[in-house]
Amino acid sequence: MPTFKDNPALIREVIMDHYEYPRNKKLKNDPSYTKVNLDSESCIDNIDLEVKVEDGIIKDICFDGVACTISTASTSIMSELLKDKSVEEAKVIIDNYIAMLHGEEYDEELLEEANAFVNTSKQANRIKCATLSWIGLKDILNK
Ligand code: ZN
C-alpha cells in the first residue's frame, strides 16, 4: 500500500480521481435501502446517502447531491472501502477515520485510500466536509 503521509502528489491524485470520477454516485431509490440527507452549514455540501444492510453486512452504499471536492471524494472512497464489510468492521473503520481527522491515534492499515485525508485534519474548516458522510453512515449503522 502506498503511504500517503508526506506524499502530497499521491494525496492530490487520489482525491482528484474520486472527485472527477466519483464511485457509487447514483441513488438506487430502493425501499430496501436506508436513506439520509446530510448537509453542512459551513459548505455547499448537501448529500443524500443510501445504504443497504443485509444480515449484518453492508451490501451497498451510494450517494448523490451537491458537494465540494473533499466531501465528494471522501464519500466516494467510503462507499468503496466499506462495501461488503460487516457493520461491526465498518464502525471500527469509521472510528479510526474520524480519529485521524481529529489528529488522534488511528490504525493507518484499516483506512486504505481514506488515508488521503490525513492532512485534512490540519484544515479546521474542511474536517466537516471530510467526515459528513462518514458520521451520517455511522448514525445509520448505530440504529
Ligand atoms: Zn465541503
mmCIF file of C-alpha atoms and ligand atoms in Angstrom:
data_model
loop_
_atom_site.group_PDB
_atom_site.id
_atom_site.type_symbol
_atom_site.label_atom_id
_atom_site.label_comp_id
_atom_site.label_asym_id
_atom_site.label_seq_id
_atom_site.Cartn_x
_atom_site.Cartn_y
_atom_site.Cartn_z
ATOM 1 C CA MET A 1 0.000 0.000 0.000
ATOM 2 C CA PRO A 2 1.405 3.425 -0.884
ATOM 3 C CA THR A 3 1.970 5.751 2.041
ATOM 4 C CA PHE A 4 0.054 8.992 1.938
ATOM 5 C CA LYS A 5 1.902 10.784 4.696
ATOM 6 C CA ASP A 6 4.392 13.258 3.237
ATOM 7 C CA ASN A 7 3.190 12.469 -0.275
ATOM 8 C CA PRO A 8 1.070 15.435 -1.429
ATOM 9 C CA ALA A 9 1.187 14.292 -5.070
ATOM 10 C CA LEU A 10 -0.402 10.951 -4.201
ATOM 11 C CA ILE A 11 -2.955 12.644 -1.936
ATOM 12 C CA ARG A 12 -3.939 15.017 -4.708
ATOM 13 C CA GLU A 13 -4.110 12.240 -7.303
ATOM 14 C CA VAL A 14 -6.422 10.059 -5.214
ATOM 15 C CA ILE A 15 -8.693 12.915 -4.125
ATOM 16 C CA MET A 16 -8.999 14.369 -7.640
ATOM 17 C CA ASP A 17 -9.666 10.932 -9.130
ATOM 18 C CA HIS A 18 -12.557 10.319 -6.725
ATOM 19 C CA TYR A 19 -13.853 13.867 -7.260
ATOM 20 C CA GLU A 20 -13.796 13.678 -11.062
ATOM 21 C CA TYR A 21 -14.990 10.075 -11.245
ATOM 22 C CA PRO A 22 -16.970 9.523 -8.031
ATOM 23 C CA ARG A 23 -17.784 5.875 -7.355
ATOM 24 C CA ASN A 24 -21.351 4.861 -6.500
ATOM 25 C CA LYS A 25 -22.708 8.369 -7.141
ATOM 26 C CA LYS A 26 -26.180 7.316 -8.170
ATOM 27 C CA LEU A 27 -29.124 6.778 -5.858
ATOM 28 C CA LYS A 28 -30.958 3.464 -6.073
ATOM 29 C CA ASN A 29 -34.241 4.765 -4.615
ATOM 30 C CA ASP A 30 -34.983 1.226 -3.472
ATOM 31 C CA PRO A 31 -37.080 0.651 -0.347
ATOM 32 C CA SER A 32 -34.538 -1.900 0.945
ATOM 33 C CA TYR A 33 -32.040 0.971 1.397
ATOM 34 C CA THR A 34 -31.893 3.374 4.335
ATOM 35 C CA LYS A 35 -31.624 6.954 3.124
ATOM 36 C CA VAL A 36 -30.465 10.097 4.911
ATOM 37 C CA ASN A 37 -29.862 13.663 3.825
ATOM 38 C CA LEU A 38 -26.690 15.284 5.131
ATOM 39 C CA ASP A 39 -25.934 18.937 4.827
ATOM 40 C CA SER A 40 -23.398 21.350 6.112
ATOM 41 C CA GLU A 41 -23.872 24.961 7.199
ATOM 42 C CA SER A 42 -20.215 25.714 6.531
ATOM 43 C CA CYS A 43 -20.038 24.418 2.927
ATOM 44 C CA ILE A 44 -22.168 23.730 -0.158
ATOM 45 C CA ASP A 45 -22.339 20.058 0.805
ATOM 46 C CA ASN A 46 -25.809 18.549 0.598
ATOM 47 C CA ILE A 47 -25.626 14.795 0.135
ATOM 48 C CA ASP A 48 -28.248 12.079 0.005
ATOM 49 C CA LEU A 49 -26.699 8.862 1.264
ATOM 50 C CA GLU A 50 -28.248 5.425 0.788
ATOM 51 C CA VAL A 51 -27.056 2.212 2.395
ATOM 52 C CA LYS A 52 -28.260 -1.353 2.182
ATOM 53 C CA VAL A 53 -27.506 -3.641 5.119
ATOM 54 C CA GLU A 54 -28.414 -7.304 4.989
ATOM 55 C CA ASP A 55 -27.556 -9.990 7.568
ATOM 56 C CA GLY A 56 -25.144 -7.599 9.289
ATOM 57 C CA ILE A 57 -23.212 -6.897 6.075
ATOM 58 C CA ILE A 58 -23.099 -3.602 4.175
ATOM 59 C CA LYS A 59 -24.229 -4.691 0.722
ATOM 60 C CA ASP A 60 -24.195 -1.290 -0.957
ATOM 61 C CA ILE A 61 -23.502 2.384 -0.314
ATOM 62 C CA CYS A 62 -24.441 5.084 -2.795
ATOM 63 C CA PHE A 63 -24.933 8.824 -2.800
ATOM 64 C CA ASP A 64 -25.830 11.869 -4.825
ATOM 65 C CA GLY A 65 -26.084 15.590 -4.355
ATOM 66 C CA VAL A 66 -24.048 18.750 -4.415
ATOM 67 C CA ALA A 67 -20.705 18.551 -2.657
ATOM 68 C CA CYS A 68 -17.231 20.059 -2.629
ATOM 69 C CA THR A 69 -14.085 18.208 -3.663
ATOM 70 C CA ILE A 70 -13.313 16.934 -0.172
ATOM 71 C CA SER A 71 -16.792 15.690 0.664
ATOM 72 C CA THR A 72 -17.344 14.118 -2.762
ATOM 73 C CA ALA A 73 -14.006 12.301 -2.668
ATOM 74 C CA SER A 74 -14.388 11.196 0.954
ATOM 75 C CA THR A 75 -17.891 9.820 0.288
ATOM 76 C CA SER A 76 -16.734 8.049 -2.882
ATOM 77 C CA ILE A 77 -13.806 6.434 -1.052
ATOM 78 C CA MET A 78 -16.059 5.460 1.856
ATOM 79 C CA SER A 79 -18.553 3.806 -0.499
ATOM 80 C CA GLU A 80 -15.826 1.523 -1.862
ATOM 81 C CA LEU A 81 -13.968 0.898 1.379
ATOM 82 C CA LEU A 82 -16.976 -0.097 3.491
ATOM 83 C CA LYS A 83 -18.944 -2.090 0.932
ATOM 84 C CA ASP A 84 -19.052 -5.811 1.818
ATOM 85 C CA LYS A 85 -17.741 -5.089 5.338
ATOM 86 C CA SER A 86 -19.720 -6.218 8.356
ATOM 87 C CA VAL A 87 -21.471 -3.484 10.321
ATOM 88 C CA GLU A 88 -19.044 -4.062 13.225
ATOM 89 C CA GLU A 89 -15.958 -3.834 10.966
ATOM 90 C CA ALA A 90 -17.331 -0.705 9.313
ATOM 91 C CA LYS A 91 -17.887 1.015 12.673
ATOM 92 C CA VAL A 92 -14.252 0.358 13.646
ATOM 93 C CA ILE A 93 -13.005 1.753 10.314
ATOM 94 C CA ILE A 94 -15.243 4.837 10.638
ATOM 95 C CA ASP A 95 -13.989 5.468 14.192
ATOM 96 C CA ASN A 96 -10.372 5.232 13.014
ATOM 97 C CA TYR A 97 -11.070 7.600 10.121
ATOM 98 C CA ILE A 98 -12.722 10.173 12.394
ATOM 99 C CA ALA A 99 -9.818 9.843 14.859
ATOM 100 C CA MET A 100 -7.382 10.603 12.004
ATOM 101 C CA LEU A 101 -9.360 13.725 11.046
ATOM 102 C CA HIS A 102 -9.226 14.880 14.658
ATOM 103 C CA GLY A 103 -5.474 14.340 14.900
ATOM 104 C CA GLU A 104 -5.869 11.391 17.261
ATOM 105 C CA GLU A 105 -4.260 7.956 17.120
ATOM 106 C CA TYR A 106 -5.616 5.630 14.454
ATOM 107 C CA ASP A 107 -4.748 2.468 12.538
ATOM 108 C CA GLU A 108 -3.471 3.523 9.109
ATOM 109 C CA GLU A 109 -3.791 -0.009 7.708
ATOM 110 C CA LEU A 110 -7.567 -0.024 8.091
ATOM 111 C CA LEU A 111 -8.097 3.110 6.028
ATOM 112 C CA GLU A 112 -6.518 2.293 2.650
ATOM 113 C CA GLU A 113 -7.340 5.165 0.226
ATOM 114 C CA ALA A 114 -9.089 7.098 3.007
ATOM 115 C CA ASN A 115 -5.571 7.874 4.263
ATOM 116 C CA ALA A 116 -5.604 10.550 1.543
ATOM 117 C CA PHE A 117 -7.349 12.819 4.077
ATOM 118 C CA VAL A 118 -4.531 12.624 6.618
ATOM 119 C CA ASN A 119 -3.647 16.303 6.134
ATOM 120 C CA THR A 120 -7.256 17.497 6.159
ATOM 121 C CA SER A 121 -7.048 17.338 9.959
ATOM 122 C CA LYS A 122 -4.903 20.483 9.724
ATOM 123 C CA GLN A 123 -7.651 22.415 7.903
ATOM 124 C CA ALA A 124 -10.324 23.015 10.533
ATOM 125 C CA ASN A 125 -12.897 24.257 8.018
ATOM 126 C CA ARG A 126 -12.529 21.074 5.954
ATOM 127 C CA ILE A 127 -12.898 18.481 8.704
ATOM 128 C CA LYS A 128 -16.688 18.683 8.498
ATOM 129 C CA CYS A 129 -16.522 18.114 4.704
ATOM 130 C CA ALA A 130 -14.330 15.037 5.135
ATOM 131 C CA THR A 131 -16.456 13.487 7.888
ATOM 132 C CA LEU A 132 -20.011 14.458 6.858
ATOM 133 C CA SER A 133 -20.973 11.224 5.126
ATOM 134 C CA TRP A 134 -18.869 9.030 7.446
ATOM 135 C CA ILE A 135 -20.718 10.341 10.503
ATOM 136 C CA GLY A 136 -24.000 10.038 8.596
ATOM 137 C CA LEU A 137 -23.282 6.403 7.820
ATOM 138 C CA LYS A 138 -22.258 5.704 11.413
ATOM 139 C CA ASP A 139 -25.578 7.123 12.606
ATOM 140 C CA ILE A 140 -27.422 4.757 10.266
ATOM 141 C CA LEU A 141 -25.366 1.756 11.420
ATOM 142 C CA ASN A 142 -25.996 2.601 15.067
ATOM 143 C CA LYS A 143 -29.762 2.430 14.609
HETATM 144 ZN ZN ZN B 1 -17.410 20.725 1.770
#
